[in-house]
């Protein structure tokens, strides 16, 4: 893959010429899209019969989020859905990844279906399809109904069965039209950030609880796959989106090499191994200092039910160094006291999240998963960056850093496809600026800027660049 011309950006008013990609790499049916999730954009938390989720409750706890911000209004997508989809079409997206809010559809988590909640997603799907945009639906992007949390949430096995019932309800309604499905988004985050680090809902600090939660989430995934398939078209694809941080060694000392292995087990293999190998990786629980969760006899065969594709969410890497010192635990470090994750690498560039920009890590993780786990297909279901976006006097957002970021990562995907990995799509996080969980609204990931007081949408330069790039792809329609 080489940078060969700049036609993809030449026609964009206000965007400085960016070198574009050679067009020969991507198959014609490649998914070019952007993603969001329900709680991060919808707002309308009290409307049409929706009940509360754990994120409504958690974000209301003083100090839980930046300046106490919540998803109560967010990007008000619930009321702007048609216009938002029209904007996706303007950006030439041929795919859109969204999540469904469980408490909109089953306010009590189980039992009575709230048809008005389902109607919203039904309309969304029809609106997308009318514009030639393929929907990728995620069932769970962290917003468990509080009704279920109050009955034990993911700490009880029953929640896994409740999830499978919910999955079937959704598949029955949308399965005739949606062909790409993800059960969960980033179970590592809902598990570890939610139950061990306490930075996400429900805000607990107990590693022992976290491993139990992780197991039930995996079980819920496996239980739901056949329940969904019974209502999907034969060509539908069912998968799960995991988040990955490839781990690199800062030196070649033996304690560092051991640290790399430990961090990789914890950060990348915890969920991958049960799904593809039907077991937890060796030493996962010992390293964490916990006992294994209760595992029933058939659990691993359920969890490792074959899936059609793996969603790969990639933002950054970890660079670790073996150490004698006890180090501070953050989202990016690891809960072990014999090594540290280096948070600021001299010479490296960082996004506003403090995440190192490291496109090669995407090649690393995609080729490694292909080689070692061989999923039938992969979609990059999240890739993107928060930068310090500002509206200029002409109402433009010149986010060249984001254009560079996307371009570099797309180039990596092209390279990995050429090496033979079955990558079927690239989905930018995010379509719109949105509620970035505990960071509130101050971190902007969108291709489209949201002016929250007015809910006006303004396409950033990166959105224009992406639109132009995607258009150039469909125009060239190369044979692969
Ligand atoms: C991922 C989440 C997504 C968003 C991005 C920045 O971990 O899936 O909701 O917060 O990070």
GROMACS .gro file of C-alpha atoms and ligand atoms in nm:
model
  491
    1UNK     CA    1   0.000   0.000   0.000
    2UNK     CA    2   0.146   0.330  -0.093
    3UNK     CA    3   0.029   0.683  -0.089
    4UNK     CA    4  -0.022   0.755  -0.455
    5UNK     CA    5  -0.237   1.058  -0.514
    6UNK     CA    6  -0.453   1.315  -0.347
    7UNK     CA    7  -0.773   1.286  -0.546
    8UNK     CA    8  -0.973   1.187  -0.240
    9UNK     CA    9  -0.926   1.525  -0.082
   10UNK     CA   10  -0.880   1.760  -0.375
   11UNK     CA   11  -1.247   1.839  -0.404
   12UNK     CA   12  -1.314   1.916  -0.040
   13UNK     CA   13  -1.365   2.283   0.021
   14UNK     CA   14  -1.165   2.403   0.315
   15UNK     CA   15  -0.961   2.089   0.358
   16UNK     CA   16  -0.594   2.118   0.294
   17UNK     CA   17  -0.470   1.862   0.043
   18UNK     CA   18  -0.416   1.532   0.215
   19UNK     CA   19  -0.241   1.245   0.047
   20UNK     CA   20  -0.508   0.983  -0.015
   21UNK     CA   21  -0.480   0.613  -0.038
   22UNK     CA   22  -0.424   0.396  -0.339
   23UNK     CA   23  -0.762   0.254  -0.426
   24UNK     CA   24  -0.681  -0.099  -0.522
   25UNK     CA   25  -0.703  -0.261  -0.183
   26UNK     CA   26  -1.062  -0.276  -0.070
   27UNK     CA   27  -1.331  -0.512  -0.196
   28UNK     CA   28  -1.647  -0.357  -0.342
   29UNK     CA   29  -1.875  -0.471  -0.061
   30UNK     CA   30  -1.639  -0.342   0.210
   31UNK     CA   31  -1.828  -0.178   0.498
   32UNK     CA   32  -1.733   0.188   0.530
   33UNK     CA   33  -1.911   0.327   0.826
   34UNK     CA   34  -1.922   0.510   1.154
   35UNK     CA   35  -2.048   0.403   1.495
   36UNK     CA   36  -2.239   0.529   1.796
   37UNK     CA   37  -2.407   0.373   2.097
   38UNK     CA   38  -2.750   0.425   2.245
   39UNK     CA   39  -2.668   0.588   2.577
   40UNK     CA   40  -2.399   0.807   2.424
   41UNK     CA   41  -2.624   0.976   2.166
   42UNK     CA   42  -2.995   0.909   2.209
   43UNK     CA   43  -3.104   1.121   2.507
   44UNK     CA   44  -3.484   1.094   2.557
   45UNK     CA   45  -3.423   0.881   2.862
   46UNK     CA   46  -3.777   0.913   2.994
   47UNK     CA   47  -3.959   0.886   2.665
   48UNK     CA   48  -4.190   0.630   2.508
   49UNK     CA   49  -4.173   0.390   2.797
   50UNK     CA   50  -3.795   0.367   2.836
   51UNK     CA   51  -3.685   0.271   3.186
   52UNK     CA   52  -3.351   0.362   3.338
   53UNK     CA   53  -3.021   0.189   3.275
   54UNK     CA   54  -2.722   0.151   3.503
   55UNK     CA   55  -2.560   0.442   3.321
   56UNK     CA   56  -2.847   0.679   3.408
   57UNK     CA   57  -2.798   0.581   3.768
   58UNK     CA   58  -2.418   0.586   3.768
   59UNK     CA   59  -2.383   0.920   3.592
   60UNK     CA   60  -2.613   1.075   3.853
   61UNK     CA   61  -2.366   0.988   4.130
   62UNK     CA   62  -2.169   1.300   4.222
   63UNK     CA   63  -1.812   1.275   4.093
   64UNK     CA   64  -1.878   0.977   3.867
   65UNK     CA   65  -1.851   1.176   3.545
   66UNK     CA   66  -1.682   1.495   3.434
   67UNK     CA   67  -1.883   1.785   3.579
   68UNK     CA   68  -2.167   1.549   3.661
   69UNK     CA   69  -2.263   1.518   3.296
   70UNK     CA   70  -2.512   1.248   3.196
   71UNK     CA   71  -2.668   1.103   2.880
   72UNK     CA   72  -3.006   1.255   2.960
   73UNK     CA   73  -3.006   1.467   2.645
   74UNK     CA   74  -2.677   1.369   2.480
   75UNK     CA   75  -2.691   1.439   2.105
   76UNK     CA   76  -3.071   1.406   2.120
   77UNK     CA   77  -3.051   1.155   1.839
   78UNK     CA   78  -3.386   1.009   1.944
   79UNK     CA   79  -3.546   1.325   1.805
   80UNK     CA   80  -3.299   1.385   1.521
   81UNK     CA   81  -3.279   1.034   1.383
   82UNK     CA   82  -3.404   1.108   1.030
   83UNK     CA   83  -3.174   1.408   0.988
   84UNK     CA   84  -2.882   1.215   1.131
   85UNK     CA   85  -2.931   0.935   0.883
   86UNK     CA   86  -2.958   1.190   0.602
   87UNK     CA   87  -2.623   1.326   0.717
   88UNK     CA   88  -2.473   0.976   0.711
   89UNK     CA   89  -2.586   0.950   0.351
   90UNK     CA   90  -2.425   1.286   0.276
   91UNK     CA   91  -2.103   1.145   0.419
   92UNK     CA   92  -2.135   0.849   0.178
   93UNK     CA   93  -2.138   0.597   0.460
   94UNK     CA   94  -2.252   0.256   0.342
   95UNK     CA   95  -2.269   0.118   0.698
   96UNK     CA   96  -2.376   0.243   1.039
   97UNK     CA   97  -2.307   0.071   1.367
   98UNK     CA   98  -2.549   0.159   1.648
   99UNK     CA   99  -2.658  -0.008   1.969
  100UNK     CA  100  -3.004  -0.078   2.103
  101UNK     CA  101  -3.108   0.028   2.448
  102UNK     CA  102  -3.223  -0.278   2.642
  103UNK     CA  103  -3.434  -0.067   2.887
  104UNK     CA  104  -3.617   0.094   2.594
  105UNK     CA  105  -3.721  -0.246   2.467
  106UNK     CA  106  -3.767  -0.441   2.790
  107UNK     CA  107  -3.804  -0.177   3.061
  108UNK     CA  108  -3.798  -0.437   3.336
  109UNK     CA  109  -3.514  -0.625   3.166
  110UNK     CA  110  -3.739  -0.927   3.112
  111UNK     CA  111  -4.107  -0.982   3.045
  112UNK     CA  112  -4.325  -0.723   2.877
  113UNK     CA  113  -4.190  -0.579   2.552
  114UNK     CA  114  -4.223  -0.205   2.506
  115UNK     CA  115  -4.324  -0.189   2.142
  116UNK     CA  116  -4.261   0.186   2.121
  117UNK     CA  117  -3.900   0.124   2.210
  118UNK     CA  118  -3.865  -0.136   1.937
  119UNK     CA  119  -4.048   0.093   1.692
  120UNK     CA  120  -3.768   0.348   1.717
  121UNK     CA  121  -3.506   0.097   1.600
  122UNK     CA  122  -3.744  -0.039   1.340
  123UNK     CA  123  -3.774   0.311   1.192
  124UNK     CA  124  -3.398   0.364   1.219
  125UNK     CA  125  -3.330   0.043   1.025
  126UNK     CA  126  -3.581   0.131   0.753
  127UNK     CA  127  -3.443   0.482   0.725
  128UNK     CA  128  -3.090   0.348   0.689
  129UNK     CA  129  -3.185   0.087   0.431
  130UNK     CA  130  -3.380   0.342   0.228
  131UNK     CA  131  -3.052   0.530   0.191
  132UNK     CA  132  -2.842   0.226   0.113
  133UNK     CA  133  -2.670   0.221   0.453
  134UNK     CA  134  -2.620  -0.125   0.602
  135UNK     CA  135  -2.708  -0.144   0.972
  136UNK     CA  136  -2.473  -0.315   1.220
  137UNK     CA  137  -2.671  -0.361   1.539
  138UNK     CA  138  -2.506  -0.406   1.879
  139UNK     CA  139  -2.734  -0.547   2.146
  140UNK     CA  140  -2.538  -0.437   2.450
  141UNK     CA  141  -2.324  -0.129   2.477
  142UNK     CA  142  -2.317  -0.118   2.859
  143UNK     CA  143  -2.667   0.004   2.945
  144UNK     CA  144  -2.815  -0.273   3.158
  145UNK     CA  145  -3.172  -0.201   3.278
  146UNK     CA  146  -3.159  -0.098   3.645
  147UNK     CA  147  -3.441  -0.344   3.708
  148UNK     CA  148  -3.194  -0.622   3.631
  149UNK     CA  149  -2.912  -0.459   3.824
  150UNK     CA  150  -3.139  -0.460   4.126
  151UNK     CA  151  -3.184  -0.833   4.083
  152UNK     CA  152  -2.806  -0.888   4.084
  153UNK     CA  153  -2.717  -0.770   3.733
  154UNK     CA  154  -2.429  -0.952   3.565
  155UNK     CA  155  -2.333  -1.108   3.897
  156UNK     CA  156  -2.616  -1.358   3.858
  157UNK     CA  157  -2.645  -1.624   3.587
  158UNK     CA  158  -3.010  -1.536   3.531
  159UNK     CA  159  -2.902  -1.214   3.361
  160UNK     CA  160  -2.729  -1.417   3.090
  161UNK     CA  161  -3.059  -1.594   3.018
  162UNK     CA  162  -3.245  -1.262   3.029
  163UNK     CA  163  -3.001  -1.129   2.769
  164UNK     CA  164  -3.070  -1.424   2.539
  165UNK     CA  165  -3.445  -1.354   2.568
  166UNK     CA  166  -3.382  -0.987   2.484
  167UNK     CA  167  -3.166  -1.089   2.188
  168UNK     CA  168  -3.447  -1.301   2.053
  169UNK     CA  169  -3.703  -1.021   2.093
  170UNK     CA  170  -3.482  -0.790   1.888
  171UNK     CA  171  -3.393  -1.051   1.626
  172UNK     CA  172  -3.761  -1.134   1.575
  173UNK     CA  173  -3.837  -0.770   1.497
  174UNK     CA  174  -3.529  -0.665   1.298
  175UNK     CA  175  -3.385  -0.995   1.179
  176UNK     CA  176  -3.552  -0.974   0.839
  177UNK     CA  177  -3.355  -0.657   0.760
  178UNK     CA  178  -3.038  -0.636   0.970
  179UNK     CA  179  -2.757  -0.860   0.848
  180UNK     CA  180  -2.474  -0.761   1.082
  181UNK     CA  181  -2.515  -0.826   1.454
  182UNK     CA  182  -2.293  -0.783   1.756
  183UNK     CA  183  -2.403  -0.927   2.087
  184UNK     CA  184  -2.175  -0.725   2.316
  185UNK     CA  185  -1.948  -0.427   2.290
  186UNK     CA  186  -1.617  -0.457   2.476
  187UNK     CA  187  -1.702  -0.694   2.760
  188UNK     CA  188  -1.357  -0.620   2.906
  189UNK     CA  189  -1.476  -0.263   2.975
  190UNK     CA  190  -1.819  -0.347   3.116
  191UNK     CA  191  -1.646  -0.606   3.334
  192UNK     CA  192  -1.324  -0.449   3.448
  193UNK     CA  193  -1.399  -0.078   3.437
  194UNK     CA  194  -1.743  -0.141   3.585
  195UNK     CA  195  -1.661  -0.390   3.860
  196UNK     CA  196  -1.288  -0.360   3.939
  197UNK     CA  197  -1.176  -0.005   3.864
  198UNK     CA  198  -1.518   0.146   3.929
  199UNK     CA  199  -1.480   0.414   3.662
  200UNK     CA  200  -1.784   0.284   3.470
  201UNK     CA  201  -2.129   0.173   3.581
  202UNK     CA  202  -2.205   0.027   3.827
  203UNK     CA  203  -1.887   0.166   3.983
  204UNK     CA  204  -1.768  -0.125   4.198
  205UNK     CA  205  -1.412  -0.205   4.307
  206UNK     CA  206  -1.381  -0.579   4.335
  207UNK     CA  207  -1.175  -0.793   4.096
  208UNK     CA  208  -1.337  -1.109   4.226
  209UNK     CA  209  -1.678  -0.978   4.125
  210UNK     CA  210  -1.539  -0.867   3.789
  211UNK     CA  211  -1.434  -1.216   3.682
  212UNK     CA  212  -1.779  -1.348   3.767
  213UNK     CA  213  -1.942  -1.071   3.566
  214UNK     CA  214  -1.711  -1.140   3.272
  215UNK     CA  215  -1.810  -1.504   3.275
  216UNK     CA  216  -2.182  -1.428   3.274
  217UNK     CA  217  -2.140  -1.178   2.991
  218UNK     CA  218  -1.958  -1.443   2.787
  219UNK     CA  219  -2.231  -1.693   2.869
  220UNK     CA  220  -2.499  -1.446   2.763
  221UNK     CA  221  -2.322  -1.404   2.431
  222UNK     CA  222  -2.311  -1.778   2.365
  223UNK     CA  223  -2.670  -1.832   2.470
  224UNK     CA  224  -2.796  -1.556   2.244
  225UNK     CA  225  -2.624  -1.661   1.921
  226UNK     CA  226  -2.856  -1.953   1.831
  227UNK     CA  227  -3.159  -1.768   1.968
  228UNK     CA  228  -3.087  -1.485   1.725
  229UNK     CA  229  -2.993  -1.704   1.430
  230UNK     CA  230  -3.335  -1.869   1.441
  231UNK     CA  231  -3.479  -1.535   1.327
  232UNK     CA  232  -3.210  -1.403   1.095
  233UNK     CA  233  -3.165  -1.448   0.726
  234UNK     CA  234  -2.917  -1.720   0.622
  235UNK     CA  235  -2.667  -1.459   0.505
  236UNK     CA  236  -2.668  -1.275   0.841
  237UNK     CA  237  -2.344  -1.240   1.037
  238UNK     CA  238  -2.340  -1.266   1.415
  239UNK     CA  239  -2.037  -1.162   1.617
  240UNK     CA  240  -1.908  -0.973   1.919
  241UNK     CA  241  -1.688  -0.662   1.947
  242UNK     CA  242  -1.381  -0.687   2.170
  243UNK     CA  243  -1.132  -0.411   2.252
  244UNK     CA  244  -0.765  -0.481   2.203
  245UNK     CA  245  -0.442  -0.325   2.325
  246UNK     CA  246  -0.145  -0.503   2.170
  247UNK     CA  247   0.131  -0.518   2.427
  248UNK     CA  248   0.491  -0.425   2.348
  249UNK     CA  249   0.806  -0.469   2.553
  250UNK     CA  250   1.002  -0.157   2.653
  251UNK     CA  251   1.321  -0.361   2.686
  252UNK     CA  252   1.431  -0.721   2.662
  253UNK     CA  253   1.476  -0.797   3.031
  254UNK     CA  254   1.319  -1.122   3.135
  255UNK     CA  255   1.087  -0.952   3.386
  256UNK     CA  256   0.962  -0.728   3.105
  257UNK     CA  257   0.897  -1.021   2.872
  258UNK     CA  258   0.701  -1.189   3.147
  259UNK     CA  259   0.511  -0.866   3.203
  260UNK     CA  260   0.419  -0.851   2.833
  261UNK     CA  261   0.270  -1.196   2.859
  262UNK     CA  262   0.075  -1.114   3.174
  263UNK     CA  263  -0.059  -0.788   3.035
  264UNK     CA  264  -0.158  -0.954   2.707
  265UNK     CA  265  -0.344  -1.231   2.890
  266UNK     CA  266  -0.530  -0.978   3.096
  267UNK     CA  267  -0.601  -0.717   2.829
  268UNK     CA  268  -0.644  -0.922   2.509
  269UNK     CA  269  -0.699  -1.290   2.584
  270UNK     CA  270  -0.944  -1.281   2.875
  271UNK     CA  271  -1.243  -1.276   2.639
  272UNK     CA  272  -1.081  -1.393   2.317
  273UNK     CA  273  -0.971  -1.736   2.444
  274UNK     CA  274  -1.307  -1.851   2.581
  275UNK     CA  275  -1.479  -1.741   2.259
  276UNK     CA  276  -1.237  -1.910   2.020
  277UNK     CA  277  -1.065  -2.177   2.227
  278UNK     CA  278  -1.327  -2.265   2.483
  279UNK     CA  279  -1.108  -2.194   2.787
  280UNK     CA  280  -0.963  -1.909   2.988
  281UNK     CA  281  -0.594  -1.841   2.930
  282UNK     CA  282  -0.353  -1.997   3.178
  283UNK     CA  283  -0.274  -1.783   3.478
  284UNK     CA  284  -0.544  -1.522   3.407
  285UNK     CA  285  -0.702  -1.561   3.749
  286UNK     CA  286  -0.381  -1.627   3.944
  287UNK     CA  287  -0.222  -1.318   3.793
  288UNK     CA  288  -0.527  -1.117   3.894
  289UNK     CA  289  -0.511  -1.258   4.246
  290UNK     CA  290  -0.864  -1.399   4.230
  291UNK     CA  291  -1.023  -1.742   4.219
  292UNK     CA  292  -1.191  -1.852   3.894
  293UNK     CA  293  -1.561  -1.769   3.860
  294UNK     CA  294  -1.812  -2.055   3.899
  295UNK     CA  295  -1.808  -2.236   3.563
  296UNK     CA  296  -2.082  -2.488   3.481
  297UNK     CA  297  -2.017  -2.796   3.275
  298UNK     CA  298  -2.145  -2.677   2.939
  299UNK     CA  299  -2.044  -2.314   2.973
  300UNK     CA  300  -1.742  -2.324   2.746
  301UNK     CA  301  -1.919  -2.509   2.468
  302UNK     CA  302  -2.195  -2.245   2.482
  303UNK     CA  303  -1.949  -1.955   2.494
  304UNK     CA  304  -1.744  -2.088   2.203
  305UNK     CA  305  -2.046  -2.134   1.973
  306UNK     CA  306  -1.894  -2.044   1.634
  307UNK     CA  307  -1.953  -1.686   1.528
  308UNK     CA  308  -1.946  -1.535   1.180
  309UNK     CA  309  -1.713  -1.248   1.252
  310UNK     CA  310  -1.515  -1.075   1.522
  311UNK     CA  311  -1.552  -0.702   1.580
  312UNK     CA  312  -1.213  -0.546   1.657
  313UNK     CA  313  -1.210  -0.216   1.843
  314UNK     CA  314  -0.866  -0.060   1.838
  315UNK     CA  315  -0.740   0.269   1.979
  316UNK     CA  316  -0.388   0.225   2.110
  317UNK     CA  317  -0.124  -0.011   2.244
  318UNK     CA  318   0.046  -0.079   2.575
  319UNK     CA  319   0.418  -0.050   2.626
  320UNK     CA  320   0.527  -0.225   2.941
  321UNK     CA  321   0.839  -0.253   3.150
  322UNK     CA  322   0.909  -0.502   3.424
  323UNK     CA  323   0.956  -0.327   3.753
  324UNK     CA  324   1.010  -0.387   4.120
  325UNK     CA  325   0.799  -0.088   4.210
  326UNK     CA  326   0.433  -0.080   4.285
  327UNK     CA  327   0.264   0.137   4.023
  328UNK     CA  328  -0.055   0.331   4.003
  329UNK     CA  329  -0.343   0.147   3.842
  330UNK     CA  330  -0.524   0.329   3.565
  331UNK     CA  331  -0.739   0.214   3.280
  332UNK     CA  332  -0.430   0.154   3.075
  333UNK     CA  333  -0.208   0.003   3.328
  334UNK     CA  334  -0.264  -0.336   3.471
  335UNK     CA  335  -0.351  -0.458   3.817
  336UNK     CA  336  -0.014  -0.615   3.887
  337UNK     CA  337   0.261  -0.467   4.092
  338UNK     CA  338   0.560  -0.614   3.915
  339UNK     CA  339   0.548  -0.398   3.607
  340UNK     CA  340   0.427  -0.071   3.469
  341UNK     CA  341   0.262   0.044   3.153
  342UNK     CA  342   0.450   0.347   3.025
  343UNK     CA  343   0.195   0.623   2.989
  344UNK     CA  344   0.403   0.890   2.816
  345UNK     CA  345   0.651   0.770   2.559
  346UNK     CA  346   0.910   1.027   2.452
  347UNK     CA  347   0.850   1.132   2.092
  348UNK     CA  348   0.508   0.968   2.068
  349UNK     CA  349   0.187   1.156   1.982
  350UNK     CA  350  -0.125   1.133   2.190
  351UNK     CA  351  -0.495   1.199   2.145
  352UNK     CA  352  -0.701   1.408   2.384
  353UNK     CA  353  -0.780   1.086   2.572
  354UNK     CA  354  -0.409   1.052   2.645
  355UNK     CA  355  -0.396   0.747   2.418
  356UNK     CA  356  -0.082   0.701   2.212
  357UNK     CA  357  -0.139   0.721   1.836
  358UNK     CA  358   0.005   0.393   1.713
  359UNK     CA  359  -0.142   0.268   1.382
  360UNK     CA  360   0.100  -0.027   1.362
  361UNK     CA  361  -0.073  -0.173   1.664
  362UNK     CA  362  -0.379  -0.231   1.447
  363UNK     CA  363  -0.172  -0.439   1.205
  364UNK     CA  364  -0.024  -0.626   1.498
  365UNK     CA  365  -0.358  -0.719   1.650
  366UNK     CA  366  -0.539  -0.801   1.324
  367UNK     CA  367  -0.265  -1.028   1.191
  368UNK     CA  368  -0.216  -1.192   1.526
  369UNK     CA  369  -0.587  -1.267   1.569
  370UNK     CA  370  -0.602  -1.398   1.213
  371UNK     CA  371  -0.301  -1.621   1.270
  372UNK     CA  372  -0.378  -1.748   1.619
  373UNK     CA  373  -0.759  -1.747   1.639
  374UNK     CA  374  -0.866  -1.752   1.273
  375UNK     CA  375  -1.211  -1.592   1.294
  376UNK     CA  376  -1.407  -1.638   0.969
  377UNK     CA  377  -1.406  -1.262   0.924
  378UNK     CA  378  -1.320  -0.944   1.110
  379UNK     CA  379  -1.462  -0.595   1.101
  380UNK     CA  380  -1.278  -0.303   1.258
  381UNK     CA  381  -1.585  -0.199   1.456
  382UNK     CA  382  -1.422   0.103   1.625
  383UNK     CA  383  -1.126   0.319   1.529
  384UNK     CA  384  -1.097   0.689   1.593
  385UNK     CA  385  -0.966   0.964   1.813
  386UNK     CA  386  -1.066   1.254   2.035
  387UNK     CA  387  -0.896   1.582   1.953
  388UNK     CA  388  -0.941   1.934   2.076
  389UNK     CA  389  -1.190   2.043   1.811
  390UNK     CA  390  -1.287   2.407   1.779
  391UNK     CA  391  -1.531   2.586   1.557
  392UNK     CA  392  -1.353   2.863   1.369
  393UNK     CA  393  -1.512   3.194   1.272
  394UNK     CA  394  -1.654   3.036   0.958
  395UNK     CA  395  -1.807   2.747   1.149
  396UNK     CA  396  -1.549   2.497   1.034
  397UNK     CA  397  -1.359   2.241   1.236
  398UNK     CA  398  -1.015   2.188   1.088
  399UNK     CA  399  -0.930   1.856   1.247
  400UNK     CA  400  -0.631   1.761   1.038
  401UNK     CA  401  -0.501   1.538   1.317
  402UNK     CA  402  -0.811   1.321   1.288
  403UNK     CA  403  -0.775   1.298   0.909
  404UNK     CA  404  -0.416   1.186   0.955
  405UNK     CA  405  -0.526   0.937   1.218
  406UNK     CA  406  -0.797   0.781   1.002
  407UNK     CA  407  -0.580   0.773   0.695
  408UNK     CA  408  -0.298   0.597   0.877
  409UNK     CA  409  -0.531   0.337   1.023
  410UNK     CA  410  -0.710   0.275   0.693
  411UNK     CA  411  -0.374   0.223   0.531
  412UNK     CA  412  -0.295  -0.041   0.788
  413UNK     CA  413  -0.623  -0.218   0.715
  414UNK     CA  414  -0.537  -0.222   0.345
  415UNK     CA  415  -0.198  -0.369   0.421
  416UNK     CA  416  -0.344  -0.641   0.643
  417UNK     CA  417  -0.604  -0.733   0.379
  418UNK     CA  418  -0.327  -0.770   0.126
  419UNK     CA  419  -0.156  -1.010   0.359
  420UNK     CA  420  -0.465  -1.227   0.347
  421UNK     CA  421  -0.667  -1.140   0.658
  422UNK     CA  422  -1.044  -1.143   0.601
  423UNK     CA  423  -1.128  -0.785   0.702
  424UNK     CA  424  -1.479  -0.687   0.592
  425UNK     CA  425  -1.517  -0.333   0.715
  426UNK     CA  426  -1.380  -0.024   0.885
  427UNK     CA  427  -1.610   0.167   1.117
  428UNK     CA  428  -1.502   0.502   1.259
  429UNK     CA  429  -1.573   0.587   1.620
  430UNK     CA  430  -1.769   0.805   1.607
  431UNK     CA  431  -2.031   0.940   1.371
  432UNK     CA  432  -2.126   1.222   1.610
  433UNK     CA  433  -1.959   1.381   1.909
  434UNK     CA  434  -2.125   1.222   2.210
  435UNK     CA  435  -2.129   1.142   2.579
  436UNK     CA  436  -1.788   0.987   2.640
  437UNK     CA  437  -1.886   0.798   2.955
  438UNK     CA  438  -1.702   0.921   3.265
  439UNK     CA  439  -1.535   1.190   3.052
  440UNK     CA  440  -1.872   1.349   2.975
  441UNK     CA  441  -1.892   1.572   2.668
  442UNK     CA  442  -1.545   1.718   2.681
  443UNK     CA  443  -1.391   1.448   2.460
  444UNK     CA  444  -1.505   1.478   2.099
  445UNK     CA  445  -1.464   1.176   1.872
  446UNK     CA  446  -1.712   1.263   1.597
  447UNK     CA  447  -1.674   1.301   1.224
  448UNK     CA  448  -1.957   1.543   1.291
  449UNK     CA  449  -1.937   1.814   1.556
  450UNK     CA  450  -2.235   1.856   1.786
  451UNK     CA  451  -2.307   2.201   1.924
  452UNK     CA  452  -2.488   2.072   2.232
  453UNK     CA  453  -2.680   2.388   2.328
  454UNK     CA  454  -2.847   2.403   1.985
  455UNK     CA  455  -2.801   2.038   1.880
  456UNK     CA  456  -2.670   2.168   1.550
  457UNK     CA  457  -2.453   1.923   1.356
  458UNK     CA  458  -2.145   2.054   1.174
  459UNK     CA  459  -1.943   1.819   0.957
  460UNK     CA  460  -1.575   1.837   1.053
  461UNK     CA  461  -1.302   1.837   0.789
  462UNK     CA  462  -1.243   1.472   0.880
  463UNK     CA  463  -1.606   1.396   0.796
  464UNK     CA  464  -1.562   1.558   0.456
  465UNK     CA  465  -1.237   1.375   0.401
  466UNK     CA  466  -1.394   1.042   0.491
  467UNK     CA  467  -1.694   1.111   0.264
  468UNK     CA  468  -1.464   1.185  -0.022
  469UNK     CA  469  -1.247   0.884   0.046
  470UNK     CA  470  -1.544   0.647   0.063
  471UNK     CA  471  -1.685   0.793  -0.259
  472UNK     CA  472  -1.355   0.736  -0.432
  473UNK     CA  473  -1.365   0.374  -0.320
  474UNK     CA  474  -1.705   0.304  -0.465
  475UNK     CA  475  -1.617   0.492  -0.782
  476UNK     CA  476  -1.312   0.280  -0.843
  477UNK     CA  477  -1.469  -0.059  -0.754
  478UNK     CA  478  -1.147  -0.252  -0.792
  479UNK     CA  479  -1.124  -0.624  -0.820
  480UNK     CA  480  -0.940  -0.754  -0.522
  481LIG     C1  481  -1.479   0.249   2.337
  481LIG     C2  482  -1.628   0.244   2.356
  481LIG     C3  483  -1.701   0.360   2.293
  481LIG     C4  484  -1.626   0.489   2.310
  481LIG     C5  485  -1.484   0.473   2.264
  481LIG     C6  486  -1.401   0.598   2.271
  481LIG     O1  487  -1.415   0.180   2.439
  481LIG     O2  488  -1.680   0.125   2.301
  481LIG     O3  489  -1.831   0.367   2.348
  481LIG     O4  490  -1.635   0.532   2.439
  481LIG     O5  491  -1.421   0.375   2.340
   0.00000   0.00000   0.00000
